[in-house]
Structure formats: structure tokens, C-alpha cells
mmCIF file of C-alpha atoms in Angstrom:
data_model
loop_
_atom_site.group_PDB
_atom_site.id
_atom_site.type_symbol
_atom_site.label_atom_id
_atom_site.label_comp_id
_atom_site.label_asym_id
_atom_site.label_seq_id
_atom_site.Cartn_x
_atom_site.Cartn_y
_atom_site.Cartn_z
ATOM 1 C CA MET I 3 -95.171 3.045 8.350
ATOM 2 C CA LEU I 4 -94.438 5.562 5.834
ATOM 3 C CA GLN I 5 -92.489 4.455 3.061
ATOM 4 C CA ILE I 6 -90.836 7.322 0.421
ATOM 5 C CA ARG I 7 -90.627 6.512 -2.710
ATOM 6 C CA SER I 8 -86.894 7.274 -4.350
ATOM 7 C CA SER I 9 -87.489 7.039 -7.932
ATOM 8 C CA LEU I 10 -89.740 9.549 -8.537
ATOM 9 C CA TYR I 11 -88.847 12.616 -10.921
ATOM 10 C CA GLU I 12 -90.281 16.093 -11.742
ATOM 11 C CA LYS I 13 -89.250 18.899 -13.800
ATOM 12 C CA ASN I 14 -87.563 21.958 -11.882
ATOM 13 C CA HIS I 15 -88.014 25.554 -13.341
ATOM 14 C CA THR I 16 -85.286 25.351 -15.418
ATOM 15 C CA GLY I 17 -86.571 22.405 -17.264
ATOM 16 C CA ASP I 18 -84.104 19.506 -15.911
ATOM 17 C CA CYS I 19 -84.978 16.842 -14.260
ATOM 18 C CA CYS I 20 -84.405 16.074 -10.176
ATOM 19 C CA LEU I 21 -85.375 13.668 -7.533
ATOM 20 C CA VAL I 22 -88.323 13.934 -6.002
ATOM 21 C CA CYS I 23 -88.119 12.651 -2.111
ATOM 22 C CA SER I 24 -91.075 14.269 -0.440
ATOM 23 C CA PRO I 25 -93.698 12.778 1.783
ATOM 24 C CA ALA I 26 -96.411 14.208 -0.907
ATOM 25 C CA TYR I 27 -95.140 10.987 -2.787
ATOM 26 C CA ALA I 28 -95.243 8.815 0.291
ATOM 27 C CA ASP I 29 -96.978 5.570 -0.239
ATOM 28 C CA THR I 30 -100.201 5.875 2.644
ATOM 29 C CA ASN I 31 -101.620 2.616 1.958
ATOM 30 C CA CYS I 32 -99.107 0.505 3.542
ATOM 31 C CA PRO I 33 -100.064 -2.287 5.903
ATOM 32 C CA THR I 34 -99.287 -1.731 9.584
ATOM 33 C CA VAL I 35 -96.820 -4.351 10.469
ATOM 34 C CA THR I 36 -94.112 -4.226 13.127
ATOM 35 C CA LYS I 37 -90.728 -6.237 13.244
ATOM 36 C CA ALA I 38 -92.131 -8.289 15.865
ATOM 37 C CA ASP I 39 -94.912 -9.086 13.365
ATOM 38 C CA ILE I 40 -92.739 -10.310 10.827
ATOM 39 C CA ALA I 41 -90.606 -12.188 13.155
ATOM 40 C CA ALA I 42 -93.966 -14.643 14.475
ATOM 41 C CA LEU I 43 -94.560 -15.350 11.285
ATOM 42 C CA PHE I 44 -91.572 -17.770 11.378
ATOM 43 C CA GLU I 45 -92.719 -19.280 14.640
ATOM 44 C CA GLN I 46 -95.795 -19.802 12.675
ATOM 45 C CA TRP I 47 -93.570 -21.633 10.198
ATOM 46 C CA ASP I 48 -92.068 -23.968 12.259
ATOM 47 C CA GLN I 49 -95.424 -24.780 14.053
ATOM 48 C CA SER I 50 -96.648 -25.790 10.533
ATOM 49 C CA LEU I 51 -93.732 -28.118 10.412
ATOM 50 C CA HIS I 52 -94.628 -30.022 13.965
ATOM 51 C CA THR I 53 -97.967 -31.080 12.235
ATOM 52 C CA GLY I 54 -96.074 -33.712 10.140
ATOM 53 C CA LYS I 55 -98.133 -31.803 6.987
ATOM 54 C CA PRO I 56 -96.563 -30.735 4.191
ATOM 55 C CA SER I 57 -99.807 -29.466 3.143
ATOM 56 C CA GLU I 58 -99.936 -27.408 6.129
ATOM 57 C CA VAL I 59 -96.368 -26.223 5.540
ATOM 58 C CA ALA I 60 -97.079 -25.063 1.920
ATOM 59 C CA LYS I 61 -100.264 -22.771 3.200
ATOM 60 C CA ASN I 62 -97.703 -20.056 4.260
ATOM 61 C CA TYR I 63 -96.332 -19.775 0.838
ATOM 62 C CA ALA I 64 -97.821 -17.511 -1.924
ATOM 63 C CA ASP I 65 -99.422 -19.101 -4.829
ATOM 64 C CA ASP I 66 -96.530 -18.136 -7.164
ATOM 65 C CA ALA I 67 -93.834 -18.674 -4.304
ATOM 66 C CA ILE I 68 -89.979 -19.887 -4.985
ATOM 67 C CA LEU I 69 -88.728 -22.439 -2.371
ATOM 68 C CA VAL I 70 -84.471 -22.792 -2.913
ATOM 69 C CA PRO I 71 -84.180 -25.182 0.177
ATOM 70 C CA THR I 72 -81.583 -26.388 2.452
ATOM 71 C CA VAL I 73 -81.143 -30.057 1.782
ATOM 72 C CA SER I 74 -82.087 -30.128 -1.809
ATOM 73 C CA ASN I 75 -80.459 -29.021 -4.826
ATOM 74 C CA LYS I 76 -83.993 -28.772 -6.698
ATOM 75 C CA VAL I 77 -85.692 -25.397 -6.867
ATOM 76 C CA ARG I 78 -89.400 -25.449 -6.151
ATOM 77 C CA HIS I 79 -92.120 -23.572 -7.853
ATOM 78 C CA THR I 80 -95.324 -24.801 -7.320
ATOM 79 C CA HIS I 81 -97.168 -25.762 -4.131
ATOM 80 C CA PRO I 82 -97.394 -29.340 -5.114
ATOM 81 C CA GLU I 83 -93.119 -29.065 -5.759
ATOM 82 C CA ILE I 84 -92.843 -27.309 -2.276
ATOM 83 C CA GLU I 85 -95.321 -29.780 -0.387
ATOM 84 C CA ASP I 86 -93.067 -32.590 -2.380
ATOM 85 C CA TYR I 87 -89.945 -31.109 -0.708
ATOM 86 C CA PHE I 88 -91.552 -30.769 2.774
ATOM 87 C CA GLN I 89 -92.856 -34.779 2.037
ATOM 88 C CA ARG I 90 -89.838 -35.502 2.520
ATOM 89 C CA PHE I 91 -87.779 -32.782 4.936
ATOM 90 C CA LEU I 92 -90.683 -33.275 7.690
ATOM 91 C CA ARG I 93 -89.615 -37.434 8.214
ATOM 92 C CA LEU I 94 -86.604 -35.732 9.667
ATOM 93 C CA LYS I 95 -89.029 -34.421 12.488
ATOM 94 C CA PRO I 96 -87.116 -30.609 12.263
ATOM 95 C CA ASP I 97 -87.604 -28.056 15.152
ATOM 96 C CA GLY I 98 -86.091 -24.378 14.000
ATOM 97 C CA GLN I 99 -84.505 -21.907 16.329
ATOM 98 C CA ILE I 100 -83.446 -18.693 14.875
ATOM 99 C CA GLU I 101 -79.996 -17.612 15.667
ATOM 100 C CA GLU I 102 -79.588 -14.371 14.235
ATOM 101 C CA GLN I 103 -82.480 -12.362 12.249
ATOM 102 C CA ASN I 104 -82.146 -9.434 10.224
ATOM 103 C CA ILE I 105 -85.584 -8.218 9.412
ATOM 104 C CA GLN I 106 -86.741 -4.994 6.975
ATOM 105 C CA ILE I 107 -90.153 -3.995 6.261
ATOM 106 C CA TYR I 108 -91.053 -2.372 2.801
ATOM 107 C CA CYS I 109 -94.703 -1.550 2.716
ATOM 108 C CA ASP I 110 -96.499 -4.637 1.981
ATOM 109 C CA VAL I 111 -92.740 -6.533 1.242
ATOM 110 C CA ALA I 112 -90.889 -7.856 4.481
ATOM 111 C CA VAL I 113 -87.824 -10.058 4.396
ATOM 112 C CA ASN I 114 -86.505 -11.714 7.351
ATOM 113 C CA SER I 115 -82.989 -12.893 6.810
ATOM 114 C CA GLY I 116 -80.330 -14.815 9.037
ATOM 115 C CA ILE I 117 -79.300 -18.123 10.844
ATOM 116 C CA TYR I 118 -81.328 -21.195 11.773
ATOM 117 C CA THR I 119 -80.723 -24.400 13.637
ATOM 118 C CA PHE I 120 -82.525 -27.051 13.301
ATOM 119 C CA ALA I 121 -82.519 -30.131 15.635
ATOM 120 C CA VAL I 122 -83.557 -33.120 13.380
ATOM 121 C CA VAL I 123 -83.410 -36.651 13.969
ATOM 122 C CA LYS I 124 -81.936 -38.688 10.773
ATOM 123 C CA ASP I 125 -81.138 -42.448 10.573
ATOM 124 C CA GLY I 126 -82.554 -42.229 14.350
ATOM 125 C CA GLN I 127 -80.129 -40.247 15.717
ATOM 126 C CA PRO I 128 -80.476 -36.773 16.639
ATOM 127 C CA SER I 129 -78.207 -33.585 15.155
ATOM 128 C CA GLU I 130 -78.579 -29.962 13.817
ATOM 129 C CA VAL I 131 -78.810 -28.922 10.255
ATOM 130 C CA LYS I 132 -77.347 -25.118 11.167
ATOM 131 C CA ALA I 133 -78.410 -22.803 7.996
ATOM 132 C CA ARG I 134 -78.566 -19.579 6.387
ATOM 133 C CA PHE I 135 -81.971 -18.163 5.680
ATOM 134 C CA THR I 136 -83.786 -15.829 3.795
ATOM 135 C CA PHE I 137 -88.041 -15.413 3.925
ATOM 136 C CA VAL I 138 -89.446 -12.542 1.950
ATOM 137 C CA TYR I 139 -93.069 -12.085 2.439
ATOM 138 C CA ARG I 140 -95.630 -10.105 0.845
ATOM 139 C CA LYS I 141 -98.848 -9.218 2.272
ATOM 140 C CA VAL I 142 -101.522 -10.704 0.251
ATOM 141 C CA GLY I 143 -105.247 -10.278 1.486
ATOM 142 C CA ASP I 144 -105.333 -10.326 5.198
ATOM 143 C CA ARG I 145 -102.049 -12.763 5.417
ATOM 144 C CA TRP I 146 -98.330 -12.083 5.371
ATOM 145 C CA LEU I 147 -97.294 -15.015 2.621
ATOM 146 C CA ILE I 148 -93.575 -16.053 1.872
ATOM 147 C CA VAL I 149 -92.856 -15.253 -1.547
ATOM 148 C CA ASP I 150 -89.062 -16.162 -1.626
ATOM 149 C CA HIS I 151 -87.326 -18.771 0.626
ATOM 150 C CA HIS I 152 -84.100 -19.603 0.359
ATOM 151 C CA SER I 153 -82.283 -21.485 2.789
ATOM 152 C CA SER I 154 -78.410 -23.128 2.461
ATOM 153 C CA GLY I 155 -76.017 -25.001 4.394
ATOM 154 C CA MET I 156 -73.182 -22.911 6.132
ATOM 155 C CA PRO I 157 -70.141 -22.742 3.993
ATOM 156 C CA GLU I 158 -67.646 -22.432 6.879
ATOM 157 C CA LYS I 159 -67.371 -25.343 9.529
ATOM 158 C CA THR I 160 -67.250 -24.058 12.913
ATOM 159 C CA THR I 161 -65.840 -25.524 15.923
#
């Protein structure tokens, strides 16, 4: 995929700076990735939830990842903190389903945002948690890892 850098400037013949938006400045070292590839990363993450192992879920996150979770007020900044969150969340036996997703790809960074619903079991009773999400992925070596994950409950009740 060809990405044009839009913040490159050069002087024109009068000495004025002008924005250069030319394929000559395109980043040709971008990894080949499709929206379907990025969508599949959610399925991979959801499958790691099904293992019941916080360490397996944490493997989807980069070392410097940030997690702003759905059912905790604490932002998580490290793998041990991310694992701690999932230690609690996995007790709910979550199974995620995306209702809407919007994927944007920027060279070695991709964003998937939208709405998802988790089927959970709380106090022995099945229920659902509907939330907004944003996953930001970055290509690290040969893997796409989560570098930022924000999830928050829906602000408006639906009927």
C-alpha cells in the first residue's frame, strides 16, 4: 500500500516553502496488510480470551502497550498489569462479537474501532456487556501487536 507523507516541505524557485505531496516521498517500506488481516487480529485476541490464561491474552500486546479496560478504572501500562486485568476479566468467561468495526491502515500502524458485545457469565448468570473499542496495532518484527487498547461501556442505554 502506498502512503504519501503529507508533512514534507521544500523550497520552490522563489525561496518559499511549499508542501510536497509526491510519490517520490512515499514510504515504500510499508508491510503488506489488508483490512481483513487487521480484522482477523480481533478474532485472534478473542480466541486468546477463550484459553482462560491471562498470559496468553497478554501475548497480543506490545511490551509498551497501554490498556484502558472496560470493567476497571485503572489504566494498565505493563504486561503484569495487563495480565492482572485479564485475570479478573477472564473469570466472566467472555466471548466477544464485533457489531461494527472501522479499520484504518497507516503503513506499520493500523486502527480498528467500533462496537463490540461480550457474552459473559456473572454470578452464574449469563449477560452481555456492550462497549465501544479502539485497538491500535503496530507491526513489530513479523507480528501485529496491540499498542493501545481502549474499551468503554456504552454511554447511552438502548431499548
